[in-house]
Amino acid sequence: MSDRILILDFGSQVTQLIARRVRESGVYCEIVPFNRIDEAGLRAFDPRGIILSGGPASVTKLDTPRAPDAVFRLGLPVLGICYGEQTMVAQLGGEVQGGHHREFGRAFVDVIDDCALFEGVWPKGAREQVWMSHGDRVISLPEGFRVVGTSNGAPFAAIADDARRFYGVQFHPEVMHTPHGAQLLRNFTHAIAGCRGDWTMAAFKEHAIERVRAQVGKGRVICGLSGGVDSSVVAVLLHEAIGDQLTCVFVDTGLMRAGEADEVVALFREHYNIPLVHADVGDLFLGKLAGISDPEKKRKTIGATFIDVFEAEAKKIGGADFLAQGTLYPDVIESVSFIGGPSVTIKSHHNVGGLPERMNMKLVEPLRELFKDEVRALGRELGLPDSFVGRHPFPGPGLAIRIPGEITPDKLEILRQADTIYLEEIRNAGLYDAIWQAFAVLLPVRTVGVMGDERSYDFACALRAVTSTDGMTADYYPFDHAFLGRTATRIINEVRGINRVTYDITSKPPGTIEWE
Ligand code: XMP
């Protein structure tokens, strides 16, 4: 087993970034809420070191989160970040003061002493840029600690107890705005905690294959293919692990982009030789969607129809013992919520929820521990073509949520053509990989134009392109005007039915990435 690091989550917005930085340095880690692990759990996880995340609470208040005492008793190195530093100090006998010297955003730390955490990055006497986000600050240290860095707002911006290998930083090394942050974390995981950095995708692949074989035995597995990266990687991994015990079902909703369905079928059936059921049910979906223009109704209709078709196809092939799913780590992490109560449903994303129970299947989820970029790396390791692995995400309901209002075959065709041109231009400009998602939206609006000497009265189309790291927040992509002009001209000239093009410059929030 690879060396591992445990991250105790106190509810920071950026806890996942700690995990990503640690993994990028070749060390496996998991995030666990501070109150979901006890001494037995810690011992069973067997980490080489523990990182305490930041969080929104204040240790100066009663009833706010604390790390389990065992964290400081097991002889393991501990790194406390922001709230993590404060609770470590408070729990070990130091003092934290509430709210006078708030520091948010860019700040500078004066390195006043050498420290294993700074080795090779921050020399004594240097002033280094960091990113801060705190209202409370440490004002006296527990026995055994010394201060190694200070800032204007935080006299104990970095502290160390070398004998116990306990370290604390008030700033956030996990965010990009702390330029040497990744190296500081690496010093903790590699030099201080002694991790070897041997967690690679090649190693993960072998391990995942063994686990799938152990879980599935001689059982039969069914996997829903969508053409997206996650389900494709699951399918190829499972095929390597259990060969023809796997059958893939591709529910072709007729709501995909131009040529996409054929690509999926060719890649999996012909290239990989994976048993594949291609349920070509576009007409069924269009029929069910006829007359529906409410976004949530569309999604629910598509979700329900998808499940019906999937279930029927699964029955046709004699059923299965397991359902394989491309669940990723961010879906699994239980986030710490201090507010409580259910969050509002903005959009009901569709997946095959409910199917495993309905059909009495167990789940196989080999990507549960991975972040999206790691899934891409695994896909490459499995030999999936780069054009597949580097694909922009595509939503389950497909083009249906990119046509506000009622969906018709004509509108789908118009949108497909516009979308193809747009993506072609993005690829030609070498911008595809710099963008998280790009697509055209066909607006239910007709506008007047003049084409040649004729009056036209056609649809308007909106182009959308966003940058994002996880789809949770996003910003519009700043194309230059020449690019936008060229693309708009091509769409208007080449696509019958569109005579006006606009570019959507809404960020998320307040907008969402998709229009519906
Ligand atoms: P929004 O529009 O909510 O989208 O900002 C965030 C990300 O999720 C994708 N998306 C979906 N994916 N089923 C999916 O599988 C859905 O119903 C769905 N709706 C949105 C969207 O493309 C973006 O990547």
Coordinates of C-alpha atoms and ligand atoms in Angstrom, one line a residue:
M1 CA 0.0 0.0 0.0
S2 CA 1.2 3.5 -0.8
D3 CA 2.0 6.0 2.0
R4 CA -1.0 8.1 2.9
I5 CA -1.9 11.4 4.5
L6 CA -5.1 12.1 6.3
I7 CA -6.7 15.5 6.0
L8 CA -9.1 16.4 8.7
D9 CA -11.7 18.8 7.3
F10 CA -12.9 21.7 9.4
G11 CA -15.1 23.0 6.6
S12 CA -12.8 25.3 4.6
Q13 CA -13.9 26.2 1.1
V14 CA -10.5 25.0 -0.1
T15 CA -10.0 21.7 1.7
Q16 CA -10.1 19.8 -1.6
L17 CA -7.2 21.9 -2.9
I18 CA -5.1 20.5 0.0
A19 CA -5.9 17.0 -1.2
R20 CA -5.1 17.9 -4.8
R21 CA -1.7 19.4 -4.0
V22 CA -0.8 16.4 -1.8
R23 CA -1.8 13.9 -4.6
E24 CA 0.0 15.9 -7.2
S25 CA 3.2 15.3 -5.3
G26 CA 2.6 11.5 -5.6
V27 CA 1.1 10.9 -2.1
Y28 CA -2.3 9.3 -1.6
C29 CA -4.6 11.2 0.8
E30 CA -8.2 11.3 1.9
I31 CA -10.4 14.0 3.4
V32 CA -12.4 13.1 6.5
P33 CA -14.6 15.4 8.5
F34 CA -13.0 16.3 11.9
N35 CA -15.9 14.7 13.8
R36 CA -16.1 11.4 11.8
I37 CA -13.0 9.7 13.0
D38 CA -11.8 8.4 16.3
E39 CA -8.5 6.9 17.5
A40 CA -9.4 3.4 16.2
G41 CA -10.2 5.0 12.8
L42 CA -7.0 7.0 12.8
R43 CA -5.0 3.8 13.5
A44 CA -6.8 1.9 10.9
F45 CA -6.2 4.5 8.2
D46 CA -2.6 4.4 9.2
P47 CA -1.4 7.8 7.8
R48 CA 2.2 9.0 7.8
G49 CA 1.0 12.4 8.7
I50 CA -2.1 14.5 9.4
I51 CA -3.2 17.8 8.0
L52 CA -5.8 19.9 9.7
S53 CA -7.7 22.1 7.3
G54 CA -9.0 25.6 7.6
G55 CA -12.6 26.3 8.6
P56 CA -15.1 29.1 9.1
A57 CA -15.5 28.7 12.9
S58 CA -13.7 30.4 15.7
V59 CA -11.8 28.4 18.4
T60 CA -12.5 31.3 20.8
K61 CA -16.2 30.2 20.9
L62 CA -17.5 27.2 22.8
D63 CA -18.8 24.2 20.9
T64 CA -16.7 24.8 17.8
P65 CA -14.8 22.0 16.1
R66 CA -11.7 20.4 17.7
A67 CA -9.4 17.7 16.4
P68 CA -9.7 14.3 18.2
D69 CA -7.1 14.3 20.9
A70 CA -5.5 11.2 19.4
V71 CA -4.3 13.3 16.5
F72 CA -1.7 14.7 18.9
R73 CA -1.0 11.5 20.8
L74 CA 0.0 9.0 18.1
G75 CA 3.5 10.4 17.4
L76 CA 2.5 11.4 13.9
P77 CA 3.6 14.7 12.3
V78 CA 0.7 17.2 12.1
L79 CA 0.4 20.3 10.0
G80 CA -2.4 22.8 11.0
I81 CA -3.5 25.2 8.3
C82 CA -5.4 28.4 9.4
Y83 CA -8.2 27.2 11.7
G84 CA -6.2 23.9 11.8
E85 CA -3.3 25.9 13.3
Q86 CA -5.5 27.7 15.8
T87 CA -7.2 24.6 17.1
M88 CA -3.9 22.8 17.4
V89 CA -2.5 25.7 19.5
A90 CA -5.7 25.9 21.6
Q91 CA -5.8 22.2 22.2
L92 CA -2.1 22.0 23.2
G93 CA -2.2 24.9 25.7
G94 CA -1.6 28.1 23.7
E95 CA -4.0 31.0 23.2
V96 CA -6.0 32.3 20.3
Q97 CA -7.6 35.7 20.1
G98 CA -10.8 36.6 18.3
G99 CA -11.3 39.1 15.6
H100 CA -9.2 42.3 15.8
H101 CA -6.6 41.8 13.0
R102 CA -8.4 40.4 10.1
E103 CA -6.3 39.5 7.0
F104 CA -7.9 38.6 3.8
G105 CA -6.1 38.0 0.5
R106 CA -2.5 38.7 -0.4
A107 CA -0.2 39.1 2.5
F108 CA 3.5 38.7 3.3
V109 CA 5.3 36.5 5.7
D110 CA 8.7 37.3 7.1
V111 CA 10.8 34.2 7.6
I112 CA 12.5 34.7 10.9
D113 CA 14.0 31.2 11.4
D114 CA 14.9 28.1 9.5
C115 CA 12.3 25.4 9.6
A116 CA 11.9 21.9 8.0
L117 CA 8.7 23.2 6.4
F118 CA 10.6 25.9 4.5
E119 CA 13.6 23.8 3.4
G120 CA 14.9 24.7 0.0
V121 CA 12.1 27.2 -0.6
W122 CA 12.0 30.0 2.0
P123 CA 15.4 31.1 3.4
K124 CA 15.7 32.8 6.8
G125 CA 15.3 36.6 6.3
A126 CA 13.1 36.4 3.2
R127 CA 9.8 38.0 2.8
E128 CA 7.4 35.6 1.0
Q129 CA 3.9 36.1 -0.5
V130 CA 1.1 34.1 0.9
W131 CA -2.7 34.1 0.9
M132 CA -4.5 34.7 4.1
S133 CA -8.1 34.5 5.2
H134 CA -8.6 34.8 8.9
G135 CA -10.2 36.8 11.6
D136 CA -8.7 35.1 14.7
R137 CA -5.0 34.8 15.4
V138 CA -2.6 32.9 17.7
I139 CA -1.2 35.1 20.5
S140 CA 0.7 32.6 22.6
L141 CA 2.3 29.3 21.8
P142 CA 2.0 26.0 23.6
E143 CA 5.2 24.6 25.2
G144 CA 7.7 23.2 22.7
F145 CA 6.7 25.5 19.8
R146 CA 8.8 28.4 18.3
V147 CA 7.7 31.0 15.8
V148 CA 9.4 30.8 12.4
G149 CA 7.3 33.2 10.4
T150 CA 5.3 36.4 11.1
S151 CA 3.0 38.7 9.1
N152 CA 1.4 42.1 9.9
G153 CA -1.8 40.5 11.0
A154 CA -0.4 37.3 12.5
P155 CA 2.6 37.4 14.8
F156 CA 2.5 33.6 14.7
A157 CA 2.0 33.1 10.9
A158 CA 4.2 30.0 10.9
I159 CA 5.1 27.9 14.0
A160 CA 7.0 24.7 14.6
D161 CA 7.6 22.1 17.3
D162 CA 10.4 20.1 15.8
A163 CA 10.6 17.5 18.4
R164 CA 6.9 16.5 18.0
R165 CA 6.9 17.3 14.3
F166 CA 3.9 19.6 14.8
Y167 CA 3.7 22.6 12.4
G168 CA 1.2 25.3 11.9
V169 CA 0.6 28.1 9.3
Q170 CA -1.9 30.8 9.5
F171 CA -1.9 31.2 5.7
H172 CA -3.2 28.8 3.0
P173 CA -0.3 27.0 1.2
E174 CA -2.8 25.0 -0.9
V175 CA -4.0 27.9 -3.0
M176 CA -2.2 29.3 -6.1
H177 CA -1.9 32.7 -4.5
T178 CA 0.7 31.3 -2.2
P179 CA 3.3 30.8 -4.9
H180 CA 5.6 28.3 -3.0
G181 CA 2.7 26.7 -1.2
A182 CA 2.8 23.3 -3.0
Q183 CA 6.5 23.0 -2.1
L184 CA 5.8 23.8 1.6
L185 CA 3.2 21.0 1.6
R186 CA 5.6 18.7 -0.2
N187 CA 8.2 19.4 2.5
F188 CA 5.6 18.3 5.1
T189 CA 4.5 15.1 3.3
H190 CA 7.9 14.0 2.0
A191 CA 10.7 15.4 4.2
I192 CA 8.8 15.6 7.5
A193 CA 6.3 12.8 7.3
G194 CA 8.6 10.6 5.1
C195 CA 6.2 9.7 2.3
R196 CA 7.9 8.3 -0.7
G197 CA 5.7 9.8 -3.3
D198 CA 5.0 6.5 -5.0
W199 CA 1.4 7.0 -5.7
T200 CA 1.2 7.0 -9.5
M201 CA -1.6 6.3 -11.9
A202 CA 0.1 3.2 -13.1
A203 CA 0.1 1.9 -9.5
F204 CA -3.5 3.0 -9.0
K205 CA -4.6 1.2 -12.2
E206 CA -3.1 -2.1 -11.1
H207 CA -4.6 -1.8 -7.6
A208 CA -8.0 -0.8 -9.0
I209 CA -8.0 -3.8 -11.4
E210 CA -7.3 -6.2 -8.5
R211 CA -10.0 -4.6 -6.4
V212 CA -12.6 -4.9 -9.1
R213 CA -11.7 -8.6 -9.7
A214 CA -12.0 -9.2 -6.0
Q215 CA -15.3 -7.5 -5.7
V216 CA -17.0 -8.9 -8.8
G217 CA -15.7 -12.5 -8.8
K218 CA -17.6 -14.3 -11.5
G219 CA -20.5 -11.8 -11.5
R220 CA -21.8 -9.9 -14.4
V221 CA -21.4 -6.2 -14.6
I222 CA -23.4 -3.6 -16.6
C223 CA -22.1 -0.1 -17.3
G224 CA -23.9 2.8 -18.7
L225 CA -21.7 4.6 -21.3
S226 CA -22.5 8.3 -22.0
G227 CA -19.5 9.2 -24.2
G228 CA -18.1 11.3 -21.4
V229 CA -14.7 10.8 -19.8
D230 CA -15.8 9.2 -16.5
S231 CA -18.0 6.4 -17.9
S232 CA -15.5 5.7 -20.7
V233 CA -12.6 5.3 -18.2
V234 CA -14.8 3.0 -16.0
A235 CA -15.7 0.9 -19.0
V236 CA -12.1 0.4 -20.2
L237 CA -10.8 -0.3 -16.7
L238 CA -13.5 -2.9 -16.1
H239 CA -12.9 -4.5 -19.4
E240 CA -9.2 -4.9 -18.5
A241 CA -10.2 -6.3 -15.2
I242 CA -13.0 -8.7 -16.0
G243 CA -13.2 -8.9 -19.8
D244 CA -16.5 -10.1 -21.2
Q245 CA -18.2 -10.2 -17.8
L246 CA -18.8 -6.6 -18.6
T247 CA -21.5 -5.3 -21.0
C248 CA -21.9 -1.6 -21.7
V249 CA -25.2 0.0 -22.5
F250 CA -25.2 3.2 -24.4
V251 CA -28.6 4.9 -24.3
D252 CA -28.5 7.1 -27.4
T253 CA -31.0 9.8 -26.5
G254 CA -30.7 11.6 -29.8
L255 CA -29.7 14.6 -27.8
M256 CA -26.0 14.3 -28.4
R257 CA -23.8 16.5 -30.6
A258 CA -23.1 15.8 -34.3
G259 CA -21.3 12.5 -34.9
E260 CA -20.9 11.8 -31.2
A261 CA -23.0 8.6 -31.0
D262 CA -21.1 7.0 -33.9
E263 CA -17.8 7.8 -32.2
V264 CA -18.8 6.1 -29.0
V265 CA -20.0 3.0 -30.8
A266 CA -16.9 2.8 -33.0
L267 CA -14.5 3.3 -30.1
F268 CA -15.9 0.8 -27.7
R269 CA -17.3 -1.8 -30.0
E270 CA -14.7 -1.8 -32.7
H271 CA -11.5 -0.5 -31.1
Y272 CA -11.9 -2.0 -27.7
N273 CA -14.1 -4.9 -28.6
I274 CA -16.3 -4.4 -25.5
P275 CA -19.7 -6.0 -25.7
L276 CA -21.9 -2.9 -26.3
V277 CA -25.7 -2.5 -26.5
H278 CA -26.5 0.6 -28.6
A279 CA -30.1 1.6 -27.7
D280 CA -30.9 4.0 -30.5
V281 CA -34.0 5.6 -28.9
G282 CA -33.8 9.2 -30.1
D283 CA -37.4 9.1 -31.3
L284 CA -38.7 7.9 -28.0
F285 CA -37.0 10.8 -26.2
L286 CA -38.2 13.3 -28.6
G287 CA -41.7 12.0 -28.3
K288 CA -41.6 12.2 -24.5
L289 CA -40.2 15.7 -24.7
A290 CA -42.8 17.0 -27.1
G291 CA -44.6 20.0 -25.8
I292 CA -42.4 20.4 -22.7
S293 CA -40.6 23.6 -22.3
D294 CA -40.0 23.8 -18.5
P295 CA -36.4 23.1 -17.7
E296 CA -37.0 20.9 -14.7
K297 CA -39.8 19.0 -16.4
K298 CA -37.3 18.3 -19.3
R299 CA -34.7 17.0 -17.0
K300 CA -37.1 14.8 -15.1
T301 CA -38.6 13.4 -18.3
I302 CA -35.2 12.7 -19.7
G303 CA -34.0 11.1 -16.4
A304 CA -37.1 8.9 -16.1
T305 CA -37.0 7.8 -19.8
F306 CA -33.3 7.0 -19.5
I307 CA -33.8 4.7 -16.5
D308 CA -36.7 2.9 -18.3
V309 CA -34.6 2.3 -21.3
F310 CA -31.6 1.3 -19.4
E311 CA -33.6 -1.2 -17.3
A312 CA -35.3 -2.7 -20.3
E313 CA -31.9 -3.2 -22.1
A314 CA -30.4 -4.7 -19.0
K315 CA -33.2 -7.2 -18.7
K316 CA -32.8 -8.1 -22.4
I317 CA -29.2 -9.2 -21.8
G318 CA -30.3 -11.2 -18.8
G319 CA -29.6 -8.7 -16.0
A320 CA -26.5 -8.2 -14.1
D321 CA -25.2 -8.5 -10.5
F322 CA -23.4 -5.2 -10.5
L323 CA -23.9 -1.7 -11.9
A324 CA -20.6 0.2 -12.7
Q325 CA -20.7 4.0 -12.2
G326 CA -18.2 6.8 -12.7
T327 CA -18.7 8.4 -9.3
L328 CA -15.8 10.7 -8.5
Y329 CA -14.2 11.8 -5.2
P330 CA -15.8 15.2 -5.0
D331 CA -19.3 13.4 -5.0
V332 CA -18.2 11.2 -2.2
I333 CA -16.6 13.7 0.2
E334 CA -19.0 14.5 3.0
S335 CA -18.6 18.2 3.4
V336 CA -18.8 19.8 6.8
S337 CA -21.7 22.0 7.1
F338 CA -22.1 24.5 9.9
I339 CA -25.4 25.9 8.6
G340 CA -27.3 22.6 8.4
G341 CA -30.5 22.0 6.5
P342 CA -30.9 20.9 3.0
S343 CA -29.4 23.1 0.3
V344 CA -31.6 24.4 -2.5
T345 CA -31.9 22.3 -5.6
I346 CA -30.8 24.6 -8.5
K347 CA -31.0 21.8 -11.1
S348 CA -31.9 18.2 -10.7
H349 CA -28.9 16.5 -12.4
H350 CA -29.8 13.2 -13.9
N351 CA -28.0 10.0 -13.4
V352 CA -29.1 6.4 -12.9
G353 CA -30.1 7.1 -9.3
G354 CA -32.5 4.5 -8.0
L355 CA -31.7 1.9 -10.6
P356 CA -29.4 -0.3 -8.5
E357 CA -32.2 -0.8 -5.8
R358 CA -34.9 -1.3 -8.4
M359 CA -32.9 -4.0 -10.2
N360 CA -31.2 -5.4 -7.1
M361 CA -27.7 -4.7 -8.3
K362 CA -24.7 -3.8 -6.3
L363 CA -22.5 -0.9 -7.3
V364 CA -18.9 -0.9 -8.7
E365 CA -17.4 2.5 -8.4
P366 CA -13.7 2.3 -9.2
L367 CA -13.1 6.0 -9.5
R368 CA -14.5 6.9 -6.1
E369 CA -11.1 8.1 -4.8
L370 CA -10.2 10.2 -7.8
F371 CA -10.5 13.8 -8.8
K372 CA -11.4 14.7 -12.4
D373 CA -7.9 15.4 -13.6
E374 CA -6.8 12.1 -12.1
V375 CA -9.5 10.3 -14.0
R376 CA -8.0 11.8 -17.1
A377 CA -4.6 10.6 -16.2
L378 CA -6.0 7.2 -15.6
G379 CA -7.7 7.2 -19.0
R380 CA -4.4 8.0 -20.6
E381 CA -2.7 5.2 -18.6
L382 CA -5.4 2.9 -20.0
G383 CA -4.7 4.0 -23.6
L384 CA -7.8 6.0 -24.2
P385 CA -7.2 8.5 -27.0
D386 CA -6.3 12.0 -25.9
S387 CA -9.2 13.4 -27.9
F388 CA -11.5 11.4 -25.6
V389 CA -9.7 11.9 -22.3
G390 CA -9.4 15.7 -22.7
R391 CA -13.0 16.2 -23.6
H392 CA -15.1 19.0 -22.2
P393 CA -17.9 17.7 -19.8
F394 CA -21.2 17.2 -21.5
P395 CA -24.4 17.1 -19.5
G396 CA -26.6 14.0 -19.3
P397 CA -29.7 15.7 -20.7
G398 CA -27.5 16.8 -23.7
L399 CA -28.6 19.4 -26.2
A400 CA -32.1 19.4 -24.6
I401 CA -30.9 21.9 -22.0
R402 CA -29.2 24.0 -24.6
I403 CA -32.5 24.7 -26.4
P404 CA -34.6 26.8 -24.0
G405 CA -38.2 26.1 -24.7
E406 CA -39.6 23.2 -26.7
I407 CA -37.3 20.8 -28.5
T408 CA -37.9 19.8 -32.1
P409 CA -35.8 17.8 -34.5
D410 CA -35.3 20.9 -36.6
K411 CA -34.0 22.9 -33.7
L412 CA -31.7 20.1 -32.7
E413 CA -30.2 20.0 -36.2
I414 CA -29.7 23.8 -36.3
L415 CA -27.9 23.7 -32.9
R416 CA -25.7 20.7 -33.9
Q417 CA -24.4 22.6 -36.9
A418 CA -23.7 25.8 -35.0
D419 CA -22.1 23.9 -32.2
T420 CA -19.8 22.0 -34.6
I421 CA -18.6 25.2 -36.2
Y422 CA -18.0 26.9 -32.9
L423 CA -15.9 24.0 -31.6
E424 CA -14.0 23.7 -34.8
E425 CA -13.0 27.3 -34.5
I426 CA -12.0 26.8 -30.9
R427 CA -9.8 23.9 -31.9
N428 CA -8.3 25.7 -34.8
A429 CA -7.4 28.6 -32.5
G430 CA -5.7 26.2 -30.2
L431 CA -8.0 27.1 -27.3
Y432 CA -9.8 23.9 -26.6
D433 CA -7.7 22.8 -23.6
A434 CA -7.7 26.3 -22.1
I435 CA -11.5 26.1 -21.8
W436 CA -13.6 24.1 -19.3
Q437 CA -16.7 23.9 -21.5
A438 CA -17.8 25.6 -24.7
F439 CA -21.1 25.2 -26.5
A440 CA -23.7 26.9 -28.5
V441 CA -27.2 27.6 -27.2
L442 CA -30.2 28.0 -29.6
L443 CA -32.4 30.7 -28.3
P444 CA -36.2 30.6 -28.7
V445 CA -36.1 34.0 -30.1
R446 CA -36.4 35.0 -33.8
T447 CA -34.9 38.3 -35.0
V448 CA -35.0 40.2 -38.2
G449 CA -31.9 40.4 -40.4
V450 CA -30.9 41.2 -43.9
M451 CA -29.2 38.5 -45.9
G452 CA -28.2 39.5 -49.4
D453 CA -31.1 41.8 -50.3
E454 CA -33.6 39.7 -48.5
R455 CA -35.2 40.1 -45.1
S456 CA -34.5 37.2 -42.8
Y457 CA -36.4 36.2 -39.7
D458 CA -34.4 33.5 -37.9
F459 CA -33.2 32.2 -34.6
A460 CA -30.6 33.9 -32.5
C461 CA -27.8 31.7 -31.0
A462 CA -25.7 32.3 -27.9
L463 CA -22.1 31.1 -27.6
R464 CA -20.9 30.1 -24.2
A465 CA -17.3 29.3 -23.0
V466 CA -16.2 29.2 -19.4
T467 CA -13.1 28.5 -17.4
S468 CA -13.5 26.5 -14.2
T469 CA -11.8 23.9 -12.1
D470 CA -14.7 21.9 -11.0
G471 CA -17.9 23.3 -12.6
M472 CA -19.0 24.8 -9.2
T473 CA -17.8 28.3 -10.1
A474 CA -16.9 29.6 -13.5
D475 CA -15.9 32.6 -15.4
Y476 CA -16.5 33.4 -19.1
Y477 CA -13.6 32.9 -21.4
P478 CA -12.2 36.2 -22.8
F479 CA -12.0 35.4 -26.5
D480 CA -10.6 38.2 -28.6
H481 CA -12.9 40.1 -30.9
A482 CA -11.4 38.7 -34.1
F483 CA -12.2 35.1 -32.9
L484 CA -15.8 36.0 -32.0
G485 CA -16.3 37.9 -35.3
R486 CA -14.9 35.0 -37.4
T487 CA -17.0 32.4 -35.6
A488 CA -20.2 34.5 -35.7
T489 CA -19.8 35.1 -39.4
R490 CA -19.3 31.4 -40.2
I491 CA -22.3 30.4 -38.1
I492 CA -24.6 32.9 -39.8
N493 CA -23.3 32.1 -43.3
E494 CA -23.3 28.4 -42.9
V495 CA -26.2 27.5 -40.7
R496 CA -29.7 27.9 -42.1
G497 CA -32.0 29.1 -39.4
I498 CA -29.6 31.3 -37.5
N499 CA -29.1 35.0 -38.4
R500 CA -27.7 36.5 -35.1
V501 CA -25.0 35.4 -32.7
T502 CA -24.3 36.7 -29.2
Y503 CA -21.6 35.8 -26.7
D504 CA -22.6 35.1 -23.1
I505 CA -20.3 36.8 -20.6
T506 CA -22.1 35.7 -17.4
S507 CA -20.0 34.2 -14.6
K508 CA -21.2 31.5 -12.2
P509 CA -22.5 32.6 -9.8
P510 CA -24.8 34.4 -10.5
G511 CA -25.4 32.5 -13.7
T512 CA -25.0 28.7 -14.2
I513 CA -22.9 27.2 -16.9
E514 CA -25.8 25.7 -18.8
W515 CA -28.7 27.9 -19.7
E516 CA -31.3 25.5 -18.2
Ligands
XMP1 P1 -24.5 24.2 -14.2 O1 -25.3 24.5 -15.4 O2 -25.3 23.7 -13.1 O3 -23.5 23.0 -14.7 O4 -23.6 25.4 -13.8 C1 -22.4 22.6 -13.9 C2 -21.8 21.4 -14.7 O5 -22.7 20.3 -14.7 C3 -23.1 20.0 -16.0 N1 -24.5 19.6 -15.9 C4 -25.0 18.4 -15.9 N2 -24.3 17.2 -16.0 N3 -26.4 16.1 -15.8 C5 -25.1 16.1 -16.0 O6 -24.5 15.0 -16.1 C6 -27.1 17.3 -15.8 O7 -28.3 17.3 -15.7 C7 -26.3 18.5 -15.8 N4 -26.7 19.8 -15.8 C8 -25.5 20.5 -15.8 C9 -22.8 21.2 -16.8 O8 -22.5 20.8 -18.2 C10 -21.5 21.7 -16.1 O9 -20.4 21.0 -16.5

